Amino acid sequence: MNIVYPDYDRSILSTLAALTGYFGAPLAYPALPELKPYLETKPLHVMLLLLDGMGGRPLQNALPETSYLRSHEIATVTSIFPPTTAAATTAYYCGKSALESGWLGWHLHMKEFAADIIAFKRATYYTEKSVDGPFPAGELIPYETVFERMKGACDTHVLYAFDSYSEHGADFRHRVSSFAEVTNTLRMISRGDRPSFTIAYWNQPDAKMHKFGEGSKEAIAEFKSLDAQLAALRTQLKDTLLVITADHGMVNTTEAVDVAKIPALLEPLVLPPSIEPRAAAFYVKHHRRAAFEAAFREYCGGDFLLLPREEVLASGLFGRGEPHPKFDDFIGDYLGVATGTRYFAFSLPGAKPGDRLIGQHAGLTENEMLVSVLADRT
């Protein structure tokens, strides 16, 4: 598989930078130049629709060039690293890389709670126990949203499918439970007579590809359904620039490297792996680092890169700018990054195996990293 690294001169942050810059709120990342001619038409409403998992390669594999979505493709960018929902959607909401925001992935080891915590939830990752008190991620890795930075420049709307920190600071919050609600709400927003900026999120085709795989008949049917609904929507929007894109792509996986069942990998660890199954932080006993590296080469070589924390920090893999104070905690001693079709798992003693996710993301393959940007001026 081809490896693609994040390009922070031309990433999903560049898409956002072009749109927020239009309303006088530039980011510390270059604006995507392909959006300039669309913005020069001075649309009253600017809408950024995020279709979770709709990476460039899955989109091209699912729909013909004549489809609504494919026919409006104007650019290809990279996701940030890791290309996963918790990190990348957060980047859209705050205008920062994972290095800066601290939102590295689905589950993060928060020493304050003595556990890996699911970033979007009040729950531990490995034991699925609820966490009392304040929302953990909101307490430890809060962020200023782009909506707060745009105050007074325009009306701001956010459409979200599940509660998280993302809707913080928007003028109008719309919780949606179907894609029909998404399109209906966007249509209503476009009827307004004040300038507006909207970020709308929907959890497909990601959910279908997780369960059935990228390229499956179920996933392709979902792509076609989204395409048809958006083609109908574009005729109903008024004075609007609609930008449709994604947080990341998706790749089909084959098997897990179950770290808990491989003594040579398990023994050097002081904690279970953290962050993501395809971008895992490993916390390793200092005096067992050489043994861990040797075991990693034996059991994971060929499908993963192993990067010591010093190399991760020097590489700029997670982004630019000032590292979030919690980044140092979350990154561990080594980062194992998927470049093939396997992923990491960690089976607790006596636990029953759960449903395997066929489609996954957070690695460095082109299927996961490349994101298409589509634009339509109505």
CSV table of C-alpha atoms in Angstrom, one decimal, residues 15-267:
chain,number,residue,atom,x,y,z
A,15,THR,CA,-10.1,23.8,3.5
A,16,LEU,CA,-11.3,25.2,6.8
A,17,ALA,CA,-8.8,28.1,6.6
A,18,ALA,CA,-10.2,29.3,3.3
A,19,LEU,CA,-13.8,29.4,4.7
A,20,THR,CA,-13.1,31.0,8.1
A,21,GLY,CA,-10.7,33.5,6.4
A,22,TYR,CA,-13.6,34.6,4.2
A,23,PHE,CA,-15.3,35.8,7.4
A,24,GLY,CA,-12.2,37.5,8.8
A,25,ALA,CA,-11.0,34.7,11.0
A,26,PRO,CA,-7.8,33.2,9.3
A,27,LEU,CA,-6.0,30.2,10.7
A,28,ALA,CA,-2.3,29.5,11.1
A,29,TYR,CA,-2.5,27.2,8.0
A,30,PRO,CA,-2.6,28.2,4.3
A,31,ALA,CA,-6.0,28.6,2.7
A,32,LEU,CA,-6.9,26.1,0.0
A,33,PRO,CA,-6.4,28.1,-3.3
A,34,GLU,CA,-9.0,26.1,-5.2
A,35,LEU,CA,-11.8,27.6,-3.1
A,36,LYS,CA,-10.8,31.2,-3.8
A,37,PRO,CA,-12.8,31.6,-7.0
A,38,TYR,CA,-15.9,30.3,-5.3
A,39,LEU,CA,-15.5,32.7,-2.4
A,40,GLU,CA,-14.9,35.6,-4.8
A,41,THR,CA,-18.5,35.2,-5.9
A,42,LYS,CA,-19.4,36.5,-2.4
A,43,PRO,CA,-21.9,33.9,-1.2
A,44,LEU,CA,-24.2,35.0,1.7
A,45,HIS,CA,-24.1,31.5,3.2
A,46,VAL,CA,-21.0,29.2,3.5
A,47,MET,CA,-21.7,25.6,4.5
A,48,LEU,CA,-19.1,23.0,5.3
A,49,LEU,CA,-20.6,19.5,5.2
A,50,LEU,CA,-18.5,16.7,6.7
A,51,LEU,CA,-19.3,13.2,5.7
A,52,ASP,CA,-17.5,11.0,8.1
A,53,GLY,CA,-15.1,8.6,6.4
A,54,MET,CA,-15.7,9.8,2.8
A,55,GLY,CA,-12.1,9.8,1.8
A,56,GLY,CA,-10.9,10.4,-1.7
A,57,ARG,CA,-10.2,6.7,-2.6
A,58,PRO,CA,-13.5,5.3,-1.1
A,59,LEU,CA,-15.4,8.1,-2.9
A,60,GLN,CA,-13.8,7.3,-6.2
A,61,ASN,CA,-14.3,3.5,-5.7
A,62,ALA,CA,-18.0,4.0,-4.9
A,63,LEU,CA,-19.3,6.5,-7.4
A,64,PRO,CA,-18.8,7.3,-11.1
A,65,GLU,CA,-17.4,10.6,-12.3
A,66,THR,CA,-20.9,11.6,-13.5
A,67,SER,CA,-22.3,11.5,-9.9
A,68,TYR,CA,-23.2,14.7,-8.2
A,69,LEU,CA,-20.3,14.4,-5.7
A,70,ARG,CA,-17.6,13.3,-8.1
A,71,SER,CA,-18.6,16.0,-10.6
A,72,HIS,CA,-18.0,18.7,-8.0
A,73,GLU,CA,-14.6,17.6,-6.8
A,74,ILE,CA,-12.2,20.5,-7.0
A,75,ALA,CA,-9.2,19.3,-4.9
A,76,THR,CA,-7.5,16.5,-3.0
A,77,VAL,CA,-5.9,17.2,0.4
A,78,THR,CA,-4.6,15.1,3.2
A,79,SER,CA,-6.2,14.6,6.5
A,80,ILE,CA,-4.2,15.5,9.6
A,81,PHE,CA,-2.5,12.7,11.6
A,82,PRO,CA,-4.0,10.5,12.8
A,83,PRO,CA,-6.7,10.4,10.2
A,84,THR,CA,-9.5,9.6,12.6
A,85,THR,CA,-12.7,11.2,13.7
A,86,ALA,CA,-11.7,12.3,17.2
A,87,ALA,CA,-8.6,14.1,15.9
A,88,ALA,CA,-9.8,15.3,12.5
A,89,THR,CA,-13.3,16.5,13.2
A,90,THR,CA,-11.9,18.4,16.2
A,91,ALA,CA,-9.4,20.0,13.8
A,92,TYR,CA,-12.4,21.4,11.8
A,93,TYR,CA,-14.1,22.7,15.0
A,94,CYS,CA,-11.0,24.4,16.5
A,95,GLY,CA,-8.7,25.0,13.5
A,96,LYS,CA,-5.8,23.3,15.0
A,97,SER,CA,-3.8,20.1,14.5
A,98,ALA,CA,-3.9,17.2,17.0
A,99,LEU,CA,-0.5,18.3,18.3
A,100,GLU,CA,-2.1,21.6,19.3
A,101,SER,CA,-5.5,20.5,20.4
A,102,GLY,CA,-4.5,17.4,22.3
A,103,TRP,CA,-7.3,15.4,20.6
A,104,LEU,CA,-5.1,12.6,19.3
A,105,GLY,CA,-7.6,9.9,18.9
A,106,TRP,CA,-10.5,7.8,20.1
A,107,HIS,CA,-9.1,6.9,23.5
A,108,LEU,CA,-6.4,8.6,25.5
A,109,HIS,CA,-4.6,7.6,28.7
A,110,MET,CA,-5.7,10.3,31.2
A,111,LYS,CA,-3.6,9.8,34.3
A,112,GLU,CA,-6.0,12.0,36.2
A,113,PHE,CA,-8.6,9.2,35.8
A,114,ALA,CA,-6.0,6.4,36.0
A,115,ALA,CA,-7.5,4.9,32.8
A,116,ASP,CA,-7.8,5.2,29.0
A,117,ILE,CA,-10.8,7.5,28.4
A,118,ILE,CA,-12.9,7.7,25.3
A,119,ALA,CA,-12.5,11.3,24.2
A,120,PHE,CA,-16.1,11.7,23.0
A,121,LYS,CA,-17.6,10.0,26.1
A,122,ARG,CA,-17.7,9.9,29.9
A,123,ALA,CA,-16.4,6.3,29.8
A,124,THR,CA,-13.3,4.2,30.0
A,125,TYR,CA,-12.2,2.5,26.9
A,126,TYR,CA,-11.1,-1.0,28.0
A,127,THR,CA,-13.7,-1.6,30.7
A,128,GLU,CA,-16.5,0.6,29.4
A,129,LYS,CA,-17.2,2.0,32.9
A,130,SER,CA,-18.9,5.4,33.3
A,131,VAL,CA,-16.8,8.3,34.6
A,132,ASP,CA,-18.5,10.5,37.2
A,133,GLY,CA,-18.0,14.2,37.4
A,134,PRO,CA,-17.2,16.7,34.6
A,135,PHE,CA,-16.8,15.6,31.0
A,136,PRO,CA,-13.1,14.3,31.0
A,137,ALA,CA,-12.0,15.7,27.6
A,138,GLY,CA,-13.8,18.9,28.3
A,139,GLU,CA,-11.8,19.3,31.5
A,140,LEU,CA,-8.4,18.2,30.3
A,141,ILE,CA,-8.3,19.1,26.6
A,142,PRO,CA,-10.9,22.0,26.0
A,143,TYR,CA,-10.5,24.2,23.0
A,144,GLU,CA,-11.8,27.4,21.5
A,145,THR,CA,-14.0,26.7,18.6
A,146,VAL,CA,-13.9,28.5,15.3
A,147,PHE,CA,-17.5,29.7,16.1
A,148,GLU,CA,-16.2,31.6,19.0
A,149,ARG,CA,-13.4,33.2,16.9
A,150,MET,CA,-16.0,34.3,14.3
A,151,LYS,CA,-18.3,36.0,16.8
A,152,GLY,CA,-20.0,39.0,15.3
A,153,ALA,CA,-18.7,38.4,11.7
A,154,CYS,CA,-21.7,36.2,10.8
A,155,ASP,CA,-24.3,33.8,12.2
A,156,THR,CA,-22.8,30.5,13.1
A,157,HIS,CA,-24.5,27.1,12.9
A,158,VAL,CA,-23.4,23.6,13.9
A,159,LEU,CA,-25.2,20.4,13.0
A,160,TYR,CA,-24.1,17.4,15.0
A,161,ALA,CA,-25.1,13.8,15.3
A,162,PHE,CA,-23.9,13.1,18.8
A,163,ASP,CA,-23.1,15.3,21.8
A,164,SER,CA,-19.5,16.3,22.2
A,165,TYR,CA,-17.5,19.5,22.7
A,166,SER,CA,-17.8,20.5,19.1
A,167,GLU,CA,-20.9,22.6,19.2
A,168,HIS,CA,-19.5,24.9,21.9
A,169,GLY,CA,-19.8,28.6,21.0
A,170,ALA,CA,-22.1,28.3,17.9
A,171,ASP,CA,-25.0,30.8,17.7
A,172,PHE,CA,-27.4,28.0,16.6
A,173,ARG,CA,-27.0,24.3,17.6
A,174,HIS,CA,-28.9,21.7,15.6
A,175,ARG,CA,-28.8,18.0,16.8
A,176,VAL,CA,-29.7,15.7,13.9
A,177,SER,CA,-30.7,12.1,13.8
A,178,SER,CA,-31.0,11.5,10.1
A,179,PHE,CA,-29.5,12.8,6.9
A,180,ALA,CA,-32.9,14.1,5.9
A,181,GLU,CA,-32.7,16.4,8.9
A,182,VAL,CA,-29.2,17.5,7.8
A,183,THR,CA,-30.4,18.5,4.4
A,184,ASN,CA,-33.7,20.1,5.6
A,185,THR,CA,-31.8,22.2,8.2
A,186,LEU,CA,-29.2,23.4,5.6
A,187,ARG,CA,-32.1,24.4,3.3
A,188,MET,CA,-33.7,26.4,6.1
A,189,ILE,CA,-30.4,28.1,6.9
A,190,SER,CA,-30.0,29.2,3.3
A,191,ARG,CA,-33.3,31.0,3.5
A,192,GLY,CA,-31.9,33.5,6.0
A,193,ASP,CA,-31.0,37.0,5.1
A,194,ARG,CA,-27.9,37.4,7.3
A,195,PRO,CA,-24.4,36.1,6.4
A,196,SER,CA,-23.8,32.6,7.9
A,197,PHE,CA,-21.2,30.0,8.4
A,198,THR,CA,-22.2,26.4,9.1
A,199,ILE,CA,-20.4,23.2,9.9
A,200,ALA,CA,-22.6,20.2,9.5
A,201,TYR,CA,-21.5,16.6,10.4
A,202,TRP,CA,-23.0,13.3,9.5
A,203,ASN,CA,-21.7,9.9,10.6
A,204,GLN,CA,-22.0,8.2,7.2
A,205,PRO,CA,-20.5,6.5,5.1
A,206,ASP,CA,-18.1,5.8,8.0
A,207,ALA,CA,-20.5,3.7,10.0
A,208,LYS,CA,-21.4,1.5,7.0
A,209,MET,CA,-17.7,1.0,6.0
A,210,HIS,CA,-16.7,0.1,9.6
A,211,LYS,CA,-19.3,-2.7,9.7
A,212,PHE,CA,-19.3,-4.0,6.1
A,213,GLY,CA,-16.0,-2.7,4.6
A,214,GLU,CA,-15.0,-0.1,2.1
A,215,GLY,CA,-16.3,-1.2,-1.3
A,216,SER,CA,-19.0,-3.4,0.1
A,217,LYS,CA,-22.5,-3.3,-1.5
A,218,GLU,CA,-23.8,-1.7,1.7
A,219,ALA,CA,-21.2,1.1,1.7
A,220,ILE,CA,-21.7,1.8,-2.0
A,221,ALA,CA,-25.5,2.0,-1.5
A,222,GLU,CA,-24.9,4.5,1.3
A,223,PHE,CA,-22.7,6.6,-1.0
A,224,LYS,CA,-25.4,6.5,-3.7
A,225,SER,CA,-28.1,7.6,-1.2
A,226,LEU,CA,-26.0,10.5,0.1
A,227,ASP,CA,-25.2,11.5,-3.5
A,228,ALA,CA,-28.9,11.6,-4.5
A,229,GLN,CA,-30.0,13.5,-1.5
A,230,LEU,CA,-27.3,16.1,-2.0
A,231,ALA,CA,-28.1,16.5,-5.7
A,232,ALA,CA,-31.6,17.3,-4.7
A,233,LEU,CA,-30.5,19.7,-2.0
A,234,ARG,CA,-28.3,21.8,-4.3
A,235,THR,CA,-31.4,22.9,-6.2
A,236,GLN,CA,-33.0,24.2,-3.0
A,237,LEU,CA,-30.1,26.3,-1.6
A,238,LYS,CA,-30.1,30.0,-2.1
A,239,ASP,CA,-26.9,32.2,-2.4
A,240,THR,CA,-24.8,29.4,-0.8
A,241,LEU,CA,-21.4,28.0,-1.2
A,242,LEU,CA,-21.7,24.3,-0.2
A,243,VAL,CA,-18.3,22.6,0.5
A,244,ILE,CA,-18.6,18.9,1.0
A,245,THR,CA,-15.6,17.0,2.4
A,246,ALA,CA,-14.5,14.5,5.0
A,247,ASP,CA,-12.4,14.0,8.1
A,248,HIS,CA,-10.5,10.9,6.8
A,249,GLY,CA,-10.8,7.9,4.5
A,250,MET,CA,-11.0,4.2,5.2
A,251,VAL,CA,-9.1,1.0,4.5
A,252,ASN,CA,-10.2,-2.7,4.9
A,253,THR,CA,-8.3,-4.6,7.5
A,254,THR,CA,-7.4,-8.2,7.7
A,255,GLU,CA,-6.4,-9.2,11.2
A,256,ALA,CA,-5.4,-7.9,14.6
A,257,VAL,CA,-2.1,-8.0,16.3
A,258,ASP,CA,-3.4,-8.8,19.8
A,259,VAL,CA,-0.7,-7.4,22.0
A,260,ALA,CA,-2.2,-9.0,25.2
A,261,LYS,CA,-1.7,-12.5,23.6
A,262,ILE,CA,1.9,-12.0,22.6
A,263,PRO,CA,4.1,-12.2,25.7
A,264,ALA,CA,7.1,-10.7,24.0
A,265,LEU,CA,5.1,-7.5,23.2
A,266,LEU,CA,3.1,-7.5,26.5
A,267,GLU,CA,5.8,-8.0,29.0
